[in-house]
N, C-alpha and C. Protein backbone atom coordinates (compact mmCIF):
# COMPACT_ATOMS: atom_id res chain seq x y z
N MET A 1 41.73 3.39 17.80
CA MET A 1 41.67 1.62 17.72
C MET A 1 41.36 1.10 16.11
N PHE A 2 40.50 1.96 15.28
CA PHE A 2 40.04 1.56 13.90
C PHE A 2 41.44 2.17 12.99
N SER A 3 41.79 1.44 11.59
CA SER A 3 43.07 1.87 10.64
C SER A 3 41.61 3.23 9.58
N GLU A 4 42.33 3.98 9.38
CA GLU A 4 42.07 4.79 8.85
C GLU A 4 43.06 4.69 7.17
N ASN A 5 43.85 4.03 7.19
CA ASN A 5 44.43 4.06 6.55
C ASN A 5 43.86 3.54 4.79
N LYS A 6 44.09 4.60 3.70
CA LYS A 6 43.17 4.94 2.78
C LYS A 6 43.31 3.53 1.26
N ASP A 7 44.76 2.69 1.88
CA ASP A 7 45.34 2.01 0.83
C ASP A 7 45.31 1.12 1.35
N GLU A 8 44.59 0.48 1.79
CA GLU A 8 44.22 -1.15 2.61
C GLU A 8 43.19 -1.50 2.11
N LEU A 9 43.32 -2.62 1.43
CA LEU A 9 42.15 -3.31 0.13
C LEU A 9 41.32 -3.85 1.05
N PHE A 10 41.72 -4.54 2.26
CA PHE A 10 40.64 -4.25 3.21
C PHE A 10 40.97 -3.76 4.68
N ASP A 11 39.57 -3.49 5.43
CA ASP A 11 39.82 -2.80 6.44
C ASP A 11 39.65 -3.88 7.45
N TYR A 12 40.10 -4.90 8.18
CA TYR A 12 40.71 -6.00 8.94
C TYR A 12 39.87 -5.20 10.42
N ASN A 13 40.19 -4.42 11.02
CA ASN A 13 39.30 -4.04 12.19
C ASN A 13 37.96 -4.18 12.39
N ALA A 14 37.44 -3.22 11.14
CA ALA A 14 36.27 -3.81 10.72
C ALA A 14 35.70 -4.91 10.37
N ILE A 15 35.96 -5.70 9.72
CA ILE A 15 35.25 -7.04 10.06
C ILE A 15 35.71 -7.62 11.27
N LEU A 16 36.50 -7.71 12.00
CA LEU A 16 36.93 -8.08 13.13
C LEU A 16 35.68 -7.94 13.65
N THR A 17 35.27 -6.58 14.21
CA THR A 17 34.47 -5.98 14.45
C THR A 17 32.68 -6.26 14.13
N SER A 18 32.78 -6.80 13.34
CA SER A 18 31.30 -6.83 12.68
C SER A 18 31.09 -8.80 12.99
N SER A 19 32.59 -8.97 12.81
CA SER A 19 32.90 -10.51 13.23
C SER A 19 32.13 -11.18 14.33
N LEU A 20 32.44 -10.22 15.33
CA LEU A 20 32.20 -10.24 17.04
C LEU A 20 30.83 -10.21 16.84
N ALA A 21 29.60 -9.71 16.00
CA ALA A 21 28.38 -9.89 16.15
C ALA A 21 27.40 -11.48 16.21
N GLU A 22 28.87 -12.28 15.67
CA GLU A 22 27.88 -13.79 15.43
C GLU A 22 28.35 -14.30 17.25
N PHE A 23 29.52 -14.07 17.68
CA PHE A 23 29.67 -14.00 19.41
C PHE A 23 28.35 -13.68 20.05
N PHE A 24 27.65 -12.33 20.21
CA PHE A 24 27.11 -11.62 20.89
C PHE A 24 25.44 -12.23 19.83
N GLY A 25 25.05 -12.58 18.82
CA GLY A 25 24.14 -12.85 17.75
C GLY A 25 23.35 -14.42 18.58
N THR A 26 24.93 -15.51 19.10
CA THR A 26 24.93 -16.74 19.87
C THR A 26 23.66 -16.45 20.86
N THR A 27 24.87 -15.86 21.90
CA THR A 27 24.69 -15.72 23.64
C THR A 27 22.81 -14.90 23.21
N LEU A 28 22.42 -13.90 22.46
CA LEU A 28 21.55 -13.29 22.16
C LEU A 28 20.07 -14.73 22.41
N ALA A 29 20.71 -15.59 21.43
CA ALA A 29 19.75 -16.48 20.82
C ALA A 29 19.38 -17.24 22.59
N ILE A 30 20.58 -17.54 22.91
CA ILE A 30 20.62 -18.75 24.33
C ILE A 30 19.53 -18.07 24.90
N LEU A 31 20.22 -16.92 24.85
CA LEU A 31 19.47 -16.20 26.31
C LEU A 31 17.80 -16.09 26.40
N THR A 32 17.30 -15.91 25.03
CA THR A 32 16.24 -15.80 24.61
C THR A 32 14.87 -16.17 23.92
N ILE A 33 15.60 -17.62 23.32
CA ILE A 33 14.75 -18.78 22.91
C ILE A 33 13.40 -19.37 23.67
N ASP A 34 14.15 -19.39 24.58
CA ASP A 34 13.22 -19.64 25.44
C ASP A 34 11.83 -19.02 25.87
N ARG A 35 12.41 -18.08 26.02
CA ARG A 35 11.67 -17.01 27.23
C ARG A 35 10.92 -15.94 26.12
N ILE A 36 11.28 -16.03 24.91
CA ILE A 36 10.49 -14.87 24.01
C ILE A 36 9.52 -15.79 23.02
N GLY A 37 9.89 -17.16 22.46
CA GLY A 37 10.23 -18.59 21.96
C GLY A 37 10.30 -18.57 20.26
N ARG A 38 10.34 -20.16 19.62
CA ARG A 38 11.03 -19.55 18.64
C ARG A 38 10.54 -18.79 17.91
N ILE A 39 9.07 -18.74 17.35
CA ILE A 39 8.32 -17.74 15.72
C ILE A 39 8.80 -16.64 16.12
N PRO A 40 8.92 -15.64 17.43
CA PRO A 40 8.60 -14.10 17.04
C PRO A 40 9.95 -13.94 17.38
N LEU A 41 11.29 -14.70 17.78
CA LEU A 41 12.47 -14.83 18.04
C LEU A 41 12.77 -14.26 16.44
N GLN A 42 12.65 -15.31 15.98
CA GLN A 42 12.92 -15.90 13.95
C GLN A 42 12.16 -14.04 13.22
N ALA A 43 11.13 -13.91 13.69
CA ALA A 43 10.39 -13.03 12.80
C ALA A 43 10.80 -11.47 13.17
N THR A 44 11.62 -11.71 14.58
CA THR A 44 12.01 -9.95 14.91
C THR A 44 13.60 -10.15 14.16
N SER A 45 13.90 -11.33 14.52
CA SER A 45 15.72 -11.30 14.24
C SER A 45 15.71 -10.95 12.49
N TYR A 46 15.01 -11.73 12.10
CA TYR A 46 14.92 -11.53 10.40
C TYR A 46 14.47 -9.87 9.72
N SER A 47 13.51 -9.85 10.57
CA SER A 47 13.24 -8.29 9.82
C SER A 47 13.84 -7.23 10.51
N LEU A 48 14.49 -7.90 11.43
CA LEU A 48 15.50 -6.63 11.80
C LEU A 48 16.59 -6.69 11.09
N THR A 49 17.15 -7.57 10.39
CA THR A 49 18.43 -8.04 9.72
C THR A 49 17.70 -7.32 8.54
N GLY A 50 17.13 -7.08 8.04
CA GLY A 50 16.38 -6.70 6.59
C GLY A 50 16.26 -4.85 7.01
N ILE A 51 16.18 -4.38 7.53
CA ILE A 51 16.27 -2.94 8.38
C ILE A 51 17.41 -2.67 8.32
N CYS A 52 17.91 -2.85 8.46
CA CYS A 52 19.60 -2.75 9.42
C CYS A 52 20.50 -2.86 7.21
N ILE A 53 20.19 -4.34 7.60
CA ILE A 53 20.93 -3.55 5.59
C ILE A 53 19.84 -2.76 4.87
N LEU A 54 18.96 -2.49 4.77
CA LEU A 54 18.18 -1.49 3.82
C LEU A 54 19.24 0.18 4.97
N THR A 55 19.14 0.07 6.13
CA THR A 55 19.23 1.28 6.84
C THR A 55 21.31 1.47 6.26
N LEU A 56 21.89 0.05 5.87
CA LEU A 56 23.04 0.40 5.64
C LEU A 56 23.33 0.64 4.15
N LEU A 57 23.35 0.58 3.13
CA LEU A 57 22.80 0.61 2.27
C LEU A 57 22.24 2.38 1.76
N LEU A 58 21.05 2.21 2.85
CA LEU A 58 20.71 4.22 2.36
C LEU A 58 22.60 5.32 3.15
N VAL A 59 22.75 4.27 4.03
CA VAL A 59 23.86 5.10 4.61
C VAL A 59 25.20 4.97 3.87
N ALA A 60 25.46 3.69 3.07
CA ALA A 60 26.50 3.80 2.38
C ALA A 60 26.25 4.42 0.62
N ASN A 61 25.29 4.79 0.22
CA ASN A 61 24.88 5.61 -0.50
C ASN A 61 24.86 6.68 -0.50
N ASN A 62 24.85 7.53 0.54
CA ASN A 62 24.66 9.14 1.11
C ASN A 62 25.81 9.55 -0.15
N SER A 63 25.47 10.91 -0.52
CA SER A 63 26.34 10.99 -1.38
C SER A 63 27.24 12.29 -0.36
N ASN A 64 26.68 12.97 0.24
CA ASN A 64 26.94 13.61 1.41
C ASN A 64 28.67 13.27 1.90
N ALA A 65 28.67 11.56 2.50
CA ALA A 65 29.82 10.93 3.23
C ALA A 65 30.08 10.64 2.33
N SER A 66 31.95 11.07 1.46
CA SER A 66 32.49 10.39 0.60
C SER A 66 33.91 9.53 1.27
N SER A 67 34.38 8.18 0.53
CA SER A 67 35.42 8.38 1.03
C SER A 67 36.65 8.81 1.00
N ASP A 68 37.06 10.11 -0.19
CA ASP A 68 38.36 10.55 -0.65
C ASP A 68 38.58 11.25 0.58
N TYR A 69 39.74 11.20 0.76
CA TYR A 69 40.67 12.01 1.83
C TYR A 69 41.34 13.14 1.76
N ASP A 70 40.91 13.62 0.35
CA ASP A 70 41.31 14.88 -0.77
C ASP A 70 41.71 15.69 -0.21
N ASP A 71 40.90 16.54 0.52
CA ASP A 71 40.93 17.26 2.04
C ASP A 71 41.36 16.82 2.98
N ASN A 72 42.00 17.29 3.86
CA ASN A 72 42.91 16.71 5.11
C ASN A 72 42.57 17.58 5.87
N THR A 73 41.30 18.43 6.23
CA THR A 73 40.85 19.11 6.95
C THR A 73 39.72 18.10 7.64
N SER A 74 39.83 19.10 9.30
CA SER A 74 39.46 18.32 10.38
C SER A 74 38.15 17.52 10.25
N SER A 75 37.43 18.81 9.78
CA SER A 75 35.80 18.37 9.55
C SER A 75 35.82 17.15 8.82
N ASP A 76 36.17 17.12 7.43
CA ASP A 76 35.87 15.91 6.89
C ASP A 76 36.47 14.62 6.87
N TYR A 77 37.63 14.58 7.58
CA TYR A 77 37.65 13.51 8.41
C TYR A 77 36.89 13.36 9.42
N ASP A 78 36.64 14.14 10.48
CA ASP A 78 35.73 13.66 11.01
C ASP A 78 33.99 13.27 10.57
N ASP A 79 33.80 13.51 9.32
CA ASP A 79 32.55 13.51 8.65
C ASP A 79 32.84 11.79 8.14
N ASN A 80 34.17 11.74 7.89
CA ASN A 80 34.30 10.78 6.85
C ASN A 80 34.54 9.04 8.32
N ASN A 81 35.33 10.38 9.47
CA ASN A 81 35.00 8.75 10.49
C ASN A 81 33.73 8.56 10.69
N ASN A 82 32.95 9.37 11.52
CA ASN A 82 31.92 8.93 11.39
C ASN A 82 30.96 8.09 10.77
N HIS A 83 31.23 8.54 9.11
CA HIS A 83 30.36 7.52 8.57
C HIS A 83 30.54 6.84 7.97
N ARG A 84 31.96 6.18 8.97
CA ARG A 84 32.68 4.97 8.85
C ARG A 84 32.36 3.85 9.79
N LEU A 85 32.21 4.45 11.19
CA LEU A 85 31.56 4.24 12.18
C LEU A 85 30.08 3.78 12.11
N VAL A 86 29.30 4.77 10.93
CA VAL A 86 28.18 3.78 11.55
C VAL A 86 27.36 2.96 10.85
N LEU A 87 28.29 2.65 9.37
CA LEU A 87 28.95 1.93 8.34
C LEU A 87 29.19 1.05 9.12
N ILE A 88 30.22 0.12 10.49
CA ILE A 88 30.27 -0.40 11.25
C ILE A 88 29.08 -1.10 11.87
N THR A 89 28.60 -0.73 12.62
CA THR A 89 28.10 -0.39 13.48
C THR A 89 26.43 -0.94 12.67
N LEU A 90 26.06 -0.41 11.70
CA LEU A 90 25.16 -1.41 11.27
C LEU A 90 25.16 -2.12 10.33
N ALA A 91 26.61 -2.76 9.82
CA ALA A 91 26.88 -4.66 9.49
C ALA A 91 27.47 -5.44 10.91
N PHE A 92 27.26 -4.71 11.53
CA PHE A 92 27.82 -5.27 13.14
C PHE A 92 26.01 -6.19 13.78
N LEU A 93 24.84 -5.32 13.31
CA LEU A 93 23.71 -5.55 13.93
C LEU A 93 23.63 -6.24 13.13
N SER A 94 23.39 -5.59 11.68
CA SER A 94 22.72 -7.00 10.48
C SER A 94 23.32 -8.58 11.22
N ARG A 95 24.89 -8.31 11.40
CA ARG A 95 25.29 -10.09 11.47
C ARG A 95 25.06 -10.63 12.95
N LEU A 96 24.15 -9.53 13.66
CA LEU A 96 24.12 -9.95 15.35
C LEU A 96 22.35 -10.44 14.54
N CYS A 97 22.05 -9.33 14.31
CA CYS A 97 20.30 -10.34 14.21
C CYS A 97 20.13 -11.76 13.06
N ILE A 98 21.26 -11.77 12.24
CA ILE A 98 20.73 -13.07 11.53
C ILE A 98 21.38 -14.20 11.69
N MET A 99 22.43 -13.82 12.90
CA MET A 99 22.87 -14.91 13.51
C MET A 99 21.81 -15.83 14.62
N THR A 100 21.57 -14.77 15.01
CA THR A 100 20.61 -14.85 16.60
C THR A 100 18.99 -15.62 15.34
N ALA A 101 19.01 -15.61 14.55
CA ALA A 101 18.11 -15.95 13.54
C ALA A 101 17.77 -17.09 12.63
N ASN A 102 19.23 -17.57 11.88
CA ASN A 102 19.53 -18.61 11.69
C ASN A 102 20.10 -19.64 12.85
N ILE A 103 20.07 -19.02 14.28
CA ILE A 103 19.99 -20.29 15.19
C ILE A 103 19.01 -20.95 15.97
N THR A 104 18.52 -20.05 15.69
CA THR A 104 16.36 -19.66 16.13
C THR A 104 16.21 -21.00 15.07
N THR A 105 16.51 -20.55 14.19
CA THR A 105 16.11 -21.67 13.11
C THR A 105 16.51 -23.22 13.22
N TRP A 106 17.69 -23.00 13.43
CA TRP A 106 18.19 -24.55 13.34
C TRP A 106 17.77 -25.16 14.67
N VAL A 107 17.11 -24.78 15.61
CA VAL A 107 16.53 -25.17 17.28
C VAL A 107 15.20 -25.71 16.21
N GLY A 108 14.32 -24.73 16.42
CA GLY A 108 12.73 -25.25 15.01
C GLY A 108 13.33 -25.86 14.24
N THR A 109 13.82 -25.76 13.41
CA THR A 109 14.08 -27.10 12.27
C THR A 109 14.04 -29.14 13.01
N ALA A 110 14.83 -28.17 14.15
CA ALA A 110 15.24 -29.86 14.47
C ALA A 110 13.84 -30.55 15.68
N GLU A 111 13.10 -29.24 15.62
CA GLU A 111 11.73 -29.87 17.36
C GLU A 111 10.29 -29.98 15.90
N ILE A 112 10.75 -29.40 14.35
CA ILE A 112 9.56 -29.14 14.03
C ILE A 112 9.40 -30.15 12.64
N LEU A 113 10.92 -30.80 12.14
CA LEU A 113 10.94 -31.84 10.92
C LEU A 113 11.28 -32.62 11.31
N THR A 114 11.39 -34.18 10.70
CA THR A 114 11.98 -35.38 10.81
C THR A 114 13.37 -35.44 9.98
N THR A 115 14.09 -36.61 10.50
CA THR A 115 15.51 -36.55 10.17
C THR A 115 16.02 -36.41 9.02
N GLU A 116 14.64 -37.21 8.22
CA GLU A 116 14.60 -37.43 6.43
C GLU A 116 14.32 -36.33 5.97
N ILE A 117 13.47 -35.19 6.44
CA ILE A 117 12.98 -34.21 5.55
C ILE A 117 14.08 -33.27 6.01
N ARG A 118 14.90 -32.89 6.94
CA ARG A 118 16.11 -32.24 7.54
C ARG A 118 17.28 -32.65 6.65
N SER A 119 17.43 -33.62 6.56
CA SER A 119 18.91 -33.92 5.77
C SER A 119 18.47 -33.64 3.80
N SER A 120 17.51 -34.07 3.69
CA SER A 120 17.21 -34.07 2.19
C SER A 120 17.28 -31.73 1.72
N GLY A 121 16.51 -31.52 3.35
CA GLY A 121 16.41 -30.04 2.97
C GLY A 121 17.87 -29.34 3.39
N HIS A 122 18.91 -29.70 3.97
CA HIS A 122 19.77 -29.24 4.12
C HIS A 122 21.20 -29.62 2.65
N SER A 123 21.07 -31.07 2.26
CA SER A 123 21.35 -31.19 0.65
C SER A 123 20.74 -29.90 0.05
N ALA A 124 19.85 -29.65 -0.02
CA ALA A 124 19.39 -29.02 -0.96
C ALA A 124 19.76 -27.29 -0.92
N ALA A 125 20.02 -27.07 0.22
CA ALA A 125 20.18 -25.99 1.00
C ALA A 125 22.13 -25.85 0.47
N ASN A 126 22.37 -26.86 0.50
CA ASN A 126 23.98 -26.94 0.15
C ASN A 126 24.16 -26.87 -1.05
N ALA A 127 23.18 -27.37 -1.94
CA ALA A 127 23.64 -26.80 -3.21
C ALA A 127 23.39 -25.60 -3.77
N VAL A 128 22.43 -24.85 -3.54
CA VAL A 128 21.33 -23.84 -3.42
C VAL A 128 22.72 -23.30 -3.18
N ALA A 129 23.41 -22.99 -2.09
CA ALA A 129 24.81 -22.27 -1.68
C ALA A 129 25.95 -22.55 -2.39
N ARG A 130 26.08 -23.70 -2.82
CA ARG A 130 27.28 -23.61 -3.64
C ARG A 130 27.76 -22.73 -5.24
N LEU A 131 26.01 -23.05 -5.19
CA LEU A 131 25.76 -22.16 -6.52
C LEU A 131 25.83 -20.49 -6.09
N GLY A 132 25.44 -20.12 -5.36
CA GLY A 132 25.50 -18.89 -4.64
C GLY A 132 26.85 -18.32 -4.65
N GLY A 133 27.87 -19.54 -3.64
CA GLY A 133 28.98 -19.12 -3.84
C GLY A 133 29.75 -18.82 -4.93
N PHE A 134 29.91 -19.64 -6.23
CA PHE A 134 30.09 -19.37 -7.11
C PHE A 134 29.48 -18.23 -8.04
N ALA A 135 28.32 -17.66 -8.13
CA ALA A 135 27.80 -16.32 -8.34
C ALA A 135 28.15 -15.64 -7.79
N ALA A 136 27.63 -15.25 -6.39
CA ALA A 136 28.48 -13.81 -5.63
C ALA A 136 29.85 -13.17 -6.29
N PRO A 137 31.04 -13.94 -6.22
CA PRO A 137 31.97 -12.70 -7.01
C PRO A 137 31.95 -11.69 -8.13
N TYR A 138 30.85 -12.66 -8.66
CA TYR A 138 30.34 -11.73 -10.51
C TYR A 138 29.33 -10.86 -10.03
N LEU A 139 28.29 -11.25 -9.35
CA LEU A 139 27.66 -10.35 -8.89
C LEU A 139 28.03 -8.80 -8.20
N LEU A 140 29.50 -8.86 -7.54
CA LEU A 140 29.90 -8.50 -6.39
C LEU A 140 30.33 -7.19 -7.52
N LEU A 141 30.44 -7.91 -8.87
CA LEU A 141 31.02 -6.89 -10.27
C LEU A 141 30.28 -5.93 -10.46
N LEU A 142 28.71 -5.95 -10.06
CA LEU A 142 28.18 -4.74 -10.33
C LEU A 142 28.46 -3.61 -9.74
N GLN A 143 28.17 -2.84 -10.68
CA GLN A 143 28.74 -1.40 -10.64
C GLN A 143 27.44 -0.78 -8.97
N ASN A 144 26.08 -1.63 -9.69
CA ASN A 144 24.57 -1.08 -8.86
C ASN A 144 24.73 -1.69 -7.87
N ARG A 145 25.67 -1.52 -6.73
CA ARG A 145 25.05 -2.56 -5.25
C ARG A 145 24.06 -2.40 -4.59
N SER A 146 23.26 -1.11 -4.69
CA SER A 146 22.13 -0.90 -4.58
C SER A 146 21.22 -1.87 -5.00
N SER A 147 21.11 -2.43 -5.89
CA SER A 147 20.47 -3.76 -6.21
C SER A 147 20.04 -4.87 -5.40
N ILE A 148 22.32 -4.94 -5.20
CA ILE A 148 22.17 -6.00 -3.75
C ILE A 148 21.54 -6.13 -2.74
N GLY A 149 21.84 -4.94 -2.18
CA GLY A 149 21.06 -4.50 -1.03
C GLY A 149 19.22 -4.63 -1.12
N LEU A 150 19.13 -4.50 -2.25
CA LEU A 150 17.66 -4.80 -2.02
C LEU A 150 17.06 -6.10 -2.31
N ILE A 151 17.67 -6.48 -2.73
CA ILE A 151 17.34 -8.16 -2.81
C ILE A 151 17.39 -9.11 -1.51
N LEU A 152 18.94 -8.15 -0.53
CA LEU A 152 18.94 -9.11 0.42
C LEU A 152 18.08 -8.87 1.70
N PHE A 153 17.30 -7.68 1.42
CA PHE A 153 16.79 -6.87 2.91
C PHE A 153 14.92 -7.23 2.27
N GLY A 154 14.92 -8.10 0.25
CA GLY A 154 13.38 -8.71 0.32
C GLY A 154 12.87 -10.11 0.52
N ILE A 155 14.77 -10.51 0.36
CA ILE A 155 15.13 -12.10 1.38
C ILE A 155 14.28 -12.03 2.54
N ALA A 156 15.19 -10.83 3.69
CA ALA A 156 14.63 -10.96 4.50
C ALA A 156 13.65 -10.94 5.06
N ILE A 157 12.68 -9.64 4.37
CA ILE A 157 11.12 -9.50 4.65
C ILE A 157 10.38 -10.50 4.40
N LEU A 158 10.64 -12.01 3.30
CA LEU A 158 9.90 -12.86 2.77
C LEU A 158 10.29 -13.91 3.45
N THR A 159 11.26 -14.27 4.11
CA THR A 159 11.98 -15.05 5.12
C THR A 159 11.12 -15.00 6.95
N THR A 160 10.77 -13.82 7.06
CA THR A 160 10.09 -13.00 8.24
C THR A 160 8.34 -14.00 7.52
N LEU A 161 7.88 -13.48 6.47
CA LEU A 161 6.61 -13.76 6.80
C LEU A 161 6.50 -15.22 6.52
N THR A 162 7.60 -15.89 5.89
CA THR A 162 7.55 -17.39 5.89
C THR A 162 7.76 -18.13 7.11
N VAL A 163 8.07 -17.85 8.37
CA VAL A 163 8.91 -17.52 9.37
C VAL A 163 6.95 -18.55 10.73
N LEU A 164 6.50 -16.69 10.17
CA LEU A 164 5.00 -16.34 10.70
C LEU A 164 4.62 -17.84 10.74
N HIS A 165 4.37 -18.28 9.37
CA HIS A 165 3.23 -19.48 9.46
C HIS A 165 4.14 -20.83 9.85
N LEU A 166 5.16 -21.00 10.61
CA LEU A 166 5.68 -22.10 11.03
C LEU A 166 5.14 -22.52 12.46
N PRO A 167 4.29 -23.75 12.75
CA PRO A 167 4.42 -23.85 14.52
C PRO A 167 5.54 -23.26 15.63
N GLU A 168 4.75 -22.71 16.39
CA GLU A 168 5.63 -22.72 17.62
C GLU A 168 5.93 -24.13 18.24
N THR A 169 7.31 -23.77 19.06
CA THR A 169 7.12 -25.34 19.45
C THR A 169 8.28 -24.66 20.84
N ASN A 170 7.75 -24.24 21.07
CA ASN A 170 8.07 -23.36 22.70
C ASN A 170 7.43 -24.64 23.92
N GLY A 171 8.29 -24.58 24.47
CA GLY A 171 6.97 -25.54 25.56
C GLY A 171 6.69 -26.80 25.37
N ILE A 172 7.20 -27.26 24.36
CA ILE A 172 6.39 -28.70 23.62
C ILE A 172 7.30 -29.67 23.91
N ALA A 173 6.99 -30.57 24.72
CA ALA A 173 7.76 -31.82 24.64
C ALA A 173 8.48 -32.37 23.42
N LEU A 174 9.53 -32.68 23.44
CA LEU A 174 9.84 -33.67 21.61
C LEU A 174 9.24 -34.82 21.91
N GLY A 175 8.46 -35.34 21.13
CA GLY A 175 7.88 -36.72 20.69
C GLY A 175 7.01 -36.74 21.77
N SER A 176 6.17 -36.09 22.21
CA SER A 176 5.16 -35.84 22.67
C SER A 176 4.08 -36.42 21.41
N SER A 177 3.23 -37.21 21.86
CA SER A 177 1.69 -37.26 20.66
C SER A 177 0.92 -36.98 21.01
N GLY A 178 0.73 -35.95 22.62
CA GLY A 178 -0.38 -35.35 23.42
C GLY A 178 -0.83 -35.00 21.69
N ASN A 179 -1.21 -33.87 21.64
CA ASN A 179 -2.19 -32.88 20.62
C ASN A 179 -1.67 -32.20 19.62
N THR A 180 -0.04 -32.89 19.14
CA THR A 180 0.22 -32.93 18.07
C THR A 180 0.24 -33.76 17.04
N THR A 181 0.16 -33.73 15.78
CA THR A 181 -0.42 -33.97 14.28
C THR A 181 0.87 -34.05 13.97
N THR A 182 1.65 -34.34 12.53
CA THR A 182 2.66 -35.47 11.61
C THR A 182 1.65 -34.26 10.26
N THR A 183 2.16 -33.59 9.45
CA THR A 183 1.23 -34.21 7.89
C THR A 183 2.33 -35.00 7.43
N ALA A 184 1.59 -35.25 6.31
CA ALA A 184 2.95 -35.97 5.01
C ALA A 184 3.57 -35.11 4.77
N ASP A 185 3.84 -33.83 4.89
CA ASP A 185 5.27 -33.24 4.40
C ASP A 185 6.19 -32.94 5.67
N GLY A 186 5.57 -33.57 6.76
CA GLY A 186 6.77 -33.90 7.76
C GLY A 186 6.72 -33.32 8.77
N ILE A 187 5.63 -31.64 8.64
CA ILE A 187 5.51 -30.72 9.55
C ILE A 187 4.89 -31.51 11.29
N THR A 188 5.09 -30.74 11.83
CA THR A 188 4.15 -31.03 13.16
C THR A 188 3.63 -30.02 13.63
N ALA A 189 2.00 -29.71 14.00
CA ALA A 189 1.64 -28.88 13.93
C ALA A 189 0.92 -29.43 15.44
N LYS A 190 0.55 -27.77 15.84
CA LYS A 190 -0.47 -28.91 17.22
C LYS A 190 -1.65 -28.37 16.96
């Protein structure tokens, strides 16, 4: 099922497999967002993303698992193939969790913030994303990829801690003026 050609620059089967996680992450978000709630689902998904990325980093840096096929023994081939499957599985789980978290964030943002604040925030995020897109190729040239994984783990945990401070909107009617208040910065709270 998976290509084992060491001369390929990209492992397209692995990329396709991990990309399928976005479909499953979307499905998971749709099925659980109203049952679990926005904040618990986001916090859990962001936390699991960080854990999966950290585990992916540790497995990828495992010195026992070499990607070289110098010895063509069956045992070395099986070890490398098993290592590869673990990496693909962790990438799949990372993408599934981050997709679930992102979708839940988009839903919660529309329920909490006004249109003006959302559009300003989206514009600022777009500008930062463009800067990140410019810087990413240069960061990948670093030989120390462990620092990139640790940065991603830290961002996931920081995001989890931030999400825990947001108000839960599950079960609250949109536009209801009952027990909700809107602060000066546009955050609606119960």
